[in-house]
XYZ file of C-alpha atoms in Angstrom:
363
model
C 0.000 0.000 0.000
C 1.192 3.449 -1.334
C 1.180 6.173 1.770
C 2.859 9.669 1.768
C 4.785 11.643 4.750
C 5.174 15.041 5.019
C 7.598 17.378 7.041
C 7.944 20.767 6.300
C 10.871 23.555 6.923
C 10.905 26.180 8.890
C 11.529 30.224 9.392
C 12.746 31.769 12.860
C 10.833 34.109 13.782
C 13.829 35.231 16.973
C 15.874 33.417 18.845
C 19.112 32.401 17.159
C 21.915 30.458 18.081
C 20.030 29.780 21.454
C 18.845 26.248 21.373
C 21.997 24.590 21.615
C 22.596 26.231 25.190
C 19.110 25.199 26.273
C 17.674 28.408 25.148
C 14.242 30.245 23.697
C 13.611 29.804 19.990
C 10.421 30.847 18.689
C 10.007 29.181 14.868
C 6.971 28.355 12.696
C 6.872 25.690 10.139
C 6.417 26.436 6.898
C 4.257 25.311 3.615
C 7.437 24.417 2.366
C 9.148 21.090 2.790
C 9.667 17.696 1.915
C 6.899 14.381 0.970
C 7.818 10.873 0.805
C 5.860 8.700 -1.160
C 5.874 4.666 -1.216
C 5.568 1.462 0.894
C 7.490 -0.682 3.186
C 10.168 -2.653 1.696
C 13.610 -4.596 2.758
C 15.881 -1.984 2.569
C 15.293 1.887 2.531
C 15.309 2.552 -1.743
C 14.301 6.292 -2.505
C 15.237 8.220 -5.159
C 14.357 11.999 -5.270
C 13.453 15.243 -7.118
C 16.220 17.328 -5.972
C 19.333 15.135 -6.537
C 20.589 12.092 -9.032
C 21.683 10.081 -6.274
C 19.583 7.615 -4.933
C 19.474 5.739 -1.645
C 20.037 2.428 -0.639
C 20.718 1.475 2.659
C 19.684 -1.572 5.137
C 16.741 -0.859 6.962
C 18.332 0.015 10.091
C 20.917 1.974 8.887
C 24.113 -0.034 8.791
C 25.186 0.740 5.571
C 28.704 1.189 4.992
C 29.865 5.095 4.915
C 26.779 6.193 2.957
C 27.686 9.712 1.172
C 25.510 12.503 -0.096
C 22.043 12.818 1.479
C 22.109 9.378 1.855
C 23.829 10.073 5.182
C 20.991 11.636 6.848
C 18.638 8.785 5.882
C 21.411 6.700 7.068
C 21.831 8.164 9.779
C 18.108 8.518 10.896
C 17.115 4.989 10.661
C 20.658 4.506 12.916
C 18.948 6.542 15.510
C 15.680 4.742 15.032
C 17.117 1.101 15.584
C 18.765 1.890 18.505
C 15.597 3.187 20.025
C 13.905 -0.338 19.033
C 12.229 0.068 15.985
C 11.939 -2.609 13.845
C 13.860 -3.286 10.726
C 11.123 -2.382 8.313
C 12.317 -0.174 4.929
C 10.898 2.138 3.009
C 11.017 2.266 -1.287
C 9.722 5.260 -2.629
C 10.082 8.655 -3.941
C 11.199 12.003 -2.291
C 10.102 15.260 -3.337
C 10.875 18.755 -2.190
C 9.579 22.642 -2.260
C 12.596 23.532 -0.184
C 15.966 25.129 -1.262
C 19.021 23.567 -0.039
C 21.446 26.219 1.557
C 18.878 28.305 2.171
C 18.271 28.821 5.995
C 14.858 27.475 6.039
C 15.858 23.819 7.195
C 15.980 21.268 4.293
C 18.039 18.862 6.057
C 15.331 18.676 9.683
C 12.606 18.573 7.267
C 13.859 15.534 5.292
C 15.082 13.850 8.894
C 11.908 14.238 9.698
C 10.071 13.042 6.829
C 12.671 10.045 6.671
C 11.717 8.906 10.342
C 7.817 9.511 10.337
C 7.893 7.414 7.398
C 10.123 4.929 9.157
C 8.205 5.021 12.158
C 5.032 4.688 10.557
C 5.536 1.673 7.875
C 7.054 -0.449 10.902
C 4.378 0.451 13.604
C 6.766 1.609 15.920
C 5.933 5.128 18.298
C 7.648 7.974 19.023
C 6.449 11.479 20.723
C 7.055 14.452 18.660
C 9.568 15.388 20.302
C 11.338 11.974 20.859
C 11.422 11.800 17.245
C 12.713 15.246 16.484
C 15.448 14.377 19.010
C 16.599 11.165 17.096
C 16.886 13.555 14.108
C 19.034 16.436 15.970
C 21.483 13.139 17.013
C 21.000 12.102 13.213
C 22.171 15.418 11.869
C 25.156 15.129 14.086
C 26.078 11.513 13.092
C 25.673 12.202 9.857
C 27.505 15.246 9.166
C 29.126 16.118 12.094
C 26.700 19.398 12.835
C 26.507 19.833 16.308
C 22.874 21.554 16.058
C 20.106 22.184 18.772
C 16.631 20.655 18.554
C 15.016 23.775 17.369
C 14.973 23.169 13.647
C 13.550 19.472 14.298
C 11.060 20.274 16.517
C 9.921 23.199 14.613
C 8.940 20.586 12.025
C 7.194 18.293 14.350
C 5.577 20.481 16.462
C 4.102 23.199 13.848
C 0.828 24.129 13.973
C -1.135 26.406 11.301
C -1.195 30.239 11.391
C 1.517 29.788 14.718
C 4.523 29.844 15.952
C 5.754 27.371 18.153
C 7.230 29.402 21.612
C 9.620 26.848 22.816
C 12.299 26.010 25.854
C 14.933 24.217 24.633
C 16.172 23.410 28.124
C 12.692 22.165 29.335
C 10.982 21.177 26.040
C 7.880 22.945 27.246
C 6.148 24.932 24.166
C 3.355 26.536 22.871
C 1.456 27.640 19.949
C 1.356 31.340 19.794
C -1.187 32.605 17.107
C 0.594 35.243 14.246
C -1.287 37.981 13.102
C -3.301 37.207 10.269
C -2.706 40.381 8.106
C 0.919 39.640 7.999
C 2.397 37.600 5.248
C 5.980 35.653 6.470
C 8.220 36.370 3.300
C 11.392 34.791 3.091
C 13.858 36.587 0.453
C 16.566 34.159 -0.346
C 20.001 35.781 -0.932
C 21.460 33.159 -3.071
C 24.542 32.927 -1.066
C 24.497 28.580 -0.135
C 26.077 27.350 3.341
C 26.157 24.156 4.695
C 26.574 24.175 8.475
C 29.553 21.053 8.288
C 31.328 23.992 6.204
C 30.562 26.726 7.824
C 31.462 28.963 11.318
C 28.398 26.961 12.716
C 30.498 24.446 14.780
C 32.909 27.340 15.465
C 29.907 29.580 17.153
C 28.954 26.621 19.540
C 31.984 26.316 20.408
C 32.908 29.809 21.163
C 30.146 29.904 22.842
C 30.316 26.780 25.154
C 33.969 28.555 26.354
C 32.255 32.101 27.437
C 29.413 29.705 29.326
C 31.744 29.129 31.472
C 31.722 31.696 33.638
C 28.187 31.611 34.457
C 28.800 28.741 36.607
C 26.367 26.398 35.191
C 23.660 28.416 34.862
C 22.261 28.414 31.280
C 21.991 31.879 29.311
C 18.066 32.098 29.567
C 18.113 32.953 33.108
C 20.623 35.187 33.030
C 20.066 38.820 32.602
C 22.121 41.260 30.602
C 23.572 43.142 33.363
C 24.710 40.232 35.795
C 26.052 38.545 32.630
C 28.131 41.300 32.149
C 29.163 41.230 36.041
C 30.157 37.595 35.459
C 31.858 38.010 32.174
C 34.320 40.936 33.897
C 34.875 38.839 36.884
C 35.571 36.069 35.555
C 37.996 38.198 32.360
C 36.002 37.256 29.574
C 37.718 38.898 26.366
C 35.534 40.726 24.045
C 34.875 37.633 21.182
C 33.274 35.823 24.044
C 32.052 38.258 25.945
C 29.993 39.484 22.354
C 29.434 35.640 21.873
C 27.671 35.683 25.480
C 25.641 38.948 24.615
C 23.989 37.904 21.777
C 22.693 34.817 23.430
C 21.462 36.444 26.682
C 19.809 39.687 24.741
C 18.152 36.827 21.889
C 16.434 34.799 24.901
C 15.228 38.070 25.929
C 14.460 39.012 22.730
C 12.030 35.583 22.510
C 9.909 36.539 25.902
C 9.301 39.669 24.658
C 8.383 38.508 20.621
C 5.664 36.217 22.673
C 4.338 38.585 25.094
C 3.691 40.849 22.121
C 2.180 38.759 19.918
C 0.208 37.393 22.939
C -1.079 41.061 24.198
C -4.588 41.714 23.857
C -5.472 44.201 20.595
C -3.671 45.103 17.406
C -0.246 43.630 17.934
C 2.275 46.543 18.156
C 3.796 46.771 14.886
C 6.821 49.141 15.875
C 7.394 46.809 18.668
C 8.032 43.109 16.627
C 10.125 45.889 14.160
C 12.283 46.842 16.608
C 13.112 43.163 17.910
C 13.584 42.048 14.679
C 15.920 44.756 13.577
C 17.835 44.477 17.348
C 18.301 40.582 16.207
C 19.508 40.999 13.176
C 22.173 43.843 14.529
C 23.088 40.770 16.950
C 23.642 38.339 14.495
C 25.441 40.771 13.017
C 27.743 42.265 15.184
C 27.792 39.926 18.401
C 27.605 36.310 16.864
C 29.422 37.701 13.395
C 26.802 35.150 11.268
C 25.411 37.296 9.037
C 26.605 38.422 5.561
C 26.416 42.050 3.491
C 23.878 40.165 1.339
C 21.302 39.544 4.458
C 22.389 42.642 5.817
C 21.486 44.279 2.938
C 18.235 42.791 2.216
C 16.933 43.731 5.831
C 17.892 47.473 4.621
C 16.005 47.333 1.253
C 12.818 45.051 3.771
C 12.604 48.162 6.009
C 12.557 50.669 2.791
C 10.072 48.614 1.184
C 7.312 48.954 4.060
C 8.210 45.730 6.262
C 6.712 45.670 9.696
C 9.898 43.684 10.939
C 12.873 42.227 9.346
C 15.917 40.290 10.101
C 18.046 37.426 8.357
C 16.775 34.078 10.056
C 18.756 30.432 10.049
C 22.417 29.194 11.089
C 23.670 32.307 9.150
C 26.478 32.705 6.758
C 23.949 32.755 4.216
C 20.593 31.785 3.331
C 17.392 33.920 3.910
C 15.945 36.654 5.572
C 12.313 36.930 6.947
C 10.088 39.843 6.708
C 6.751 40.033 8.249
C 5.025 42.385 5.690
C 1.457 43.494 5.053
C -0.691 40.548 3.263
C -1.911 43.039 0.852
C 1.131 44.723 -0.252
C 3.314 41.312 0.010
C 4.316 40.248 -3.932
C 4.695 44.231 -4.679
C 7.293 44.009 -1.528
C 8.642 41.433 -2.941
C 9.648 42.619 -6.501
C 10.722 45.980 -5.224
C 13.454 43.928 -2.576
C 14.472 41.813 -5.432
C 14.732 43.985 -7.889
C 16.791 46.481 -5.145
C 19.223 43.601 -4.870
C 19.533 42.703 -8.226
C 20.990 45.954 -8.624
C 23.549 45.782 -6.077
C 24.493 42.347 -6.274
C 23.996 41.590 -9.587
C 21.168 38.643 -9.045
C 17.904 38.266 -8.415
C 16.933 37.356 -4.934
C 14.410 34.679 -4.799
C 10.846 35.368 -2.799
C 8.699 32.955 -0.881
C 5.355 34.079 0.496
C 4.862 31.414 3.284
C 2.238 30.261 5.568
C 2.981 28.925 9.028
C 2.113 25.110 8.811
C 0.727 22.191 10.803
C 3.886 19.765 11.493
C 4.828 16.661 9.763
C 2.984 13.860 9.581
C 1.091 11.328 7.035
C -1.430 12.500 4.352
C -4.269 11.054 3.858
């Protein structure tokens, strides 16, 4: 019998960098992502949409040194058999609205897909959030990415017309409603990272040495001026120290995205602006992630008419998001890309997104 999985990407709306300190990320998923069509089988057998490789691997993942995207389906049904699920496979098809490289989460979306498919065909249950964390340890077996469970559990835990407030140190979330007169774009810069390539590892770990002077304590409950008590006590230089402040100020930043979008009334535009714009100048200037392309692009988003802009994803490429009036969204969109084009030489790529319900089969 022929059945079809789902899982879809994701934008940020704040909160980078965070989750792999046990932090506040607030994300939505997407109407972008990946489907996997077919039945059980022996082995795992797909072949895709997006690549002339195909996969073939056992059905519980022990496949010599798979390369190519055959590592994260590798790697995911690794993570599945040593949580107990049976040896069933999978031959079908993959297909994908997602571009690679792009900040919006290609590679969670098609762990995802790969291991509700997996799951599903062999009977075998996971929580949402069990299963997004087999796909975080999946990322890192198979490319070495040493990622939080943000991007994952975006994709399992979306919900339509939300974003999904979550603690990455407690896993405790919820679905906070977006307005609905404000259209997500995402305005693709072109310029392709893959986080085994890029300063991704090199941030975490950065990071993970400033930690240590607050004692154990995770950055969340920390505010900014006893971090910056700790960080001159205990001699923190100023890569680490501007490391330490953009995680501190972005889990700030997340409380007070939520409580605005939460307030009672017309949700104060000037406010999400202004945390958008004080996120991006993080990313920017504190966590070094972001490139003239993004920066650029929120300059020509705020010019156009956004509401709120910043560049969202691992950085050092990809996207930025815009929340922008529904109306006025595809004129936005033209003017931004044609403002890059002349700069850069290229035409920037728009997506007009809605948030999504999380993966799953379809019926």
């Amino acid at each position: 019998m022929t059945r079809t999985f789902w899982a879809p990407g994701r934008v940020n709306l704040i909160g980078e960098h965070t989750d792999y300190s046990d932090g506040l990320v607030f994300p939505a998923a997407i109407d972008l992502g990946i489907t996997i069509t077919g039945a059980a089988a022996e082995r795992i057998e797909l072949q895709s949409d997006f690549t002339e490789e195909r996969v073939d691997v056992a059905a519980d993942g022990s496949s010599p040194a798979p390369a190519g995207w055959e590592r994260y389906v590798a790697a995911v049904a690794s993570e599945l058999d040593l949580l107990g699920r049976p040896a069933v496979g999978f031959a079908g098809a993959v297909s994908s609205t997602l571009p690679t490289g792009a900040g919006l989460s290609s590679s969670a979306a098609l762990e995802v897909a790969v291991a509700t498919a997996l799951c599903a065909v062999s009977g075998f249950e996971l929580g949402a959030l069990e299963l997004a964390a087999a796909c975080r340890r999946a990322e890192l077996r198979a490319v070495g990415v040493p990622c939080g469970i943000m991007d994952q559990a975006a994709s399992v835990l979306g919900a339509a017309g939300c974003a999904i407030y979550l603690d990455c140190g407690t896993l405790e979330h919820e679905a906070v409603r977006l307005p609905g007169d404000l259209a997500l774009v995402v305005v693709d810069s072109g310029v392709r990272h893959e986080h085994e390539h890029s300063g991704y590892a090199e941030r975490r770990r950065e990071l993970e040495e400033a930690l240590v002077v607050l004692g154990g304590r995770r950055p969340a409950a920390v505010g900014l001026a006893e971090a910056q008590q700790l960080a001159e006590a205990g001699g923190l230089d100023d890569l680490h120290w501007r490391r330490l402040r953009h995680v501190v100020t972005e889990n700030e930043r997340v409380r007070e995205l939520a409580a605005t979008l939460r307030a009672d009334g017309p949700v104060d535009r000037a406010e999400l602006g202004r945390i958008f714009l004080e996120g991006h100048r993080s990313q920017r200037d504190d966590y070094a992630i972001s490139t003239p392309e993004l920066d650029w692009l929120v300059e020509l988003a705020y010019e156009a008419g956004a509401v709120a802009a910043r560049m969202t994803g691992g950085g050092f490429g990809g996207s930025m998001l815009a929340l922008v009036e529904q109306g006025g969204a595809h004129a936005f969109g033209e003017r931004v890309s044609q403002g890059y084009a002349e700069r850069f030489g290229t035409e920037a790529a728009v997506r007009i997104c809605l948030a999504a319900d999380g993966a799953g089969e379809l019926l």
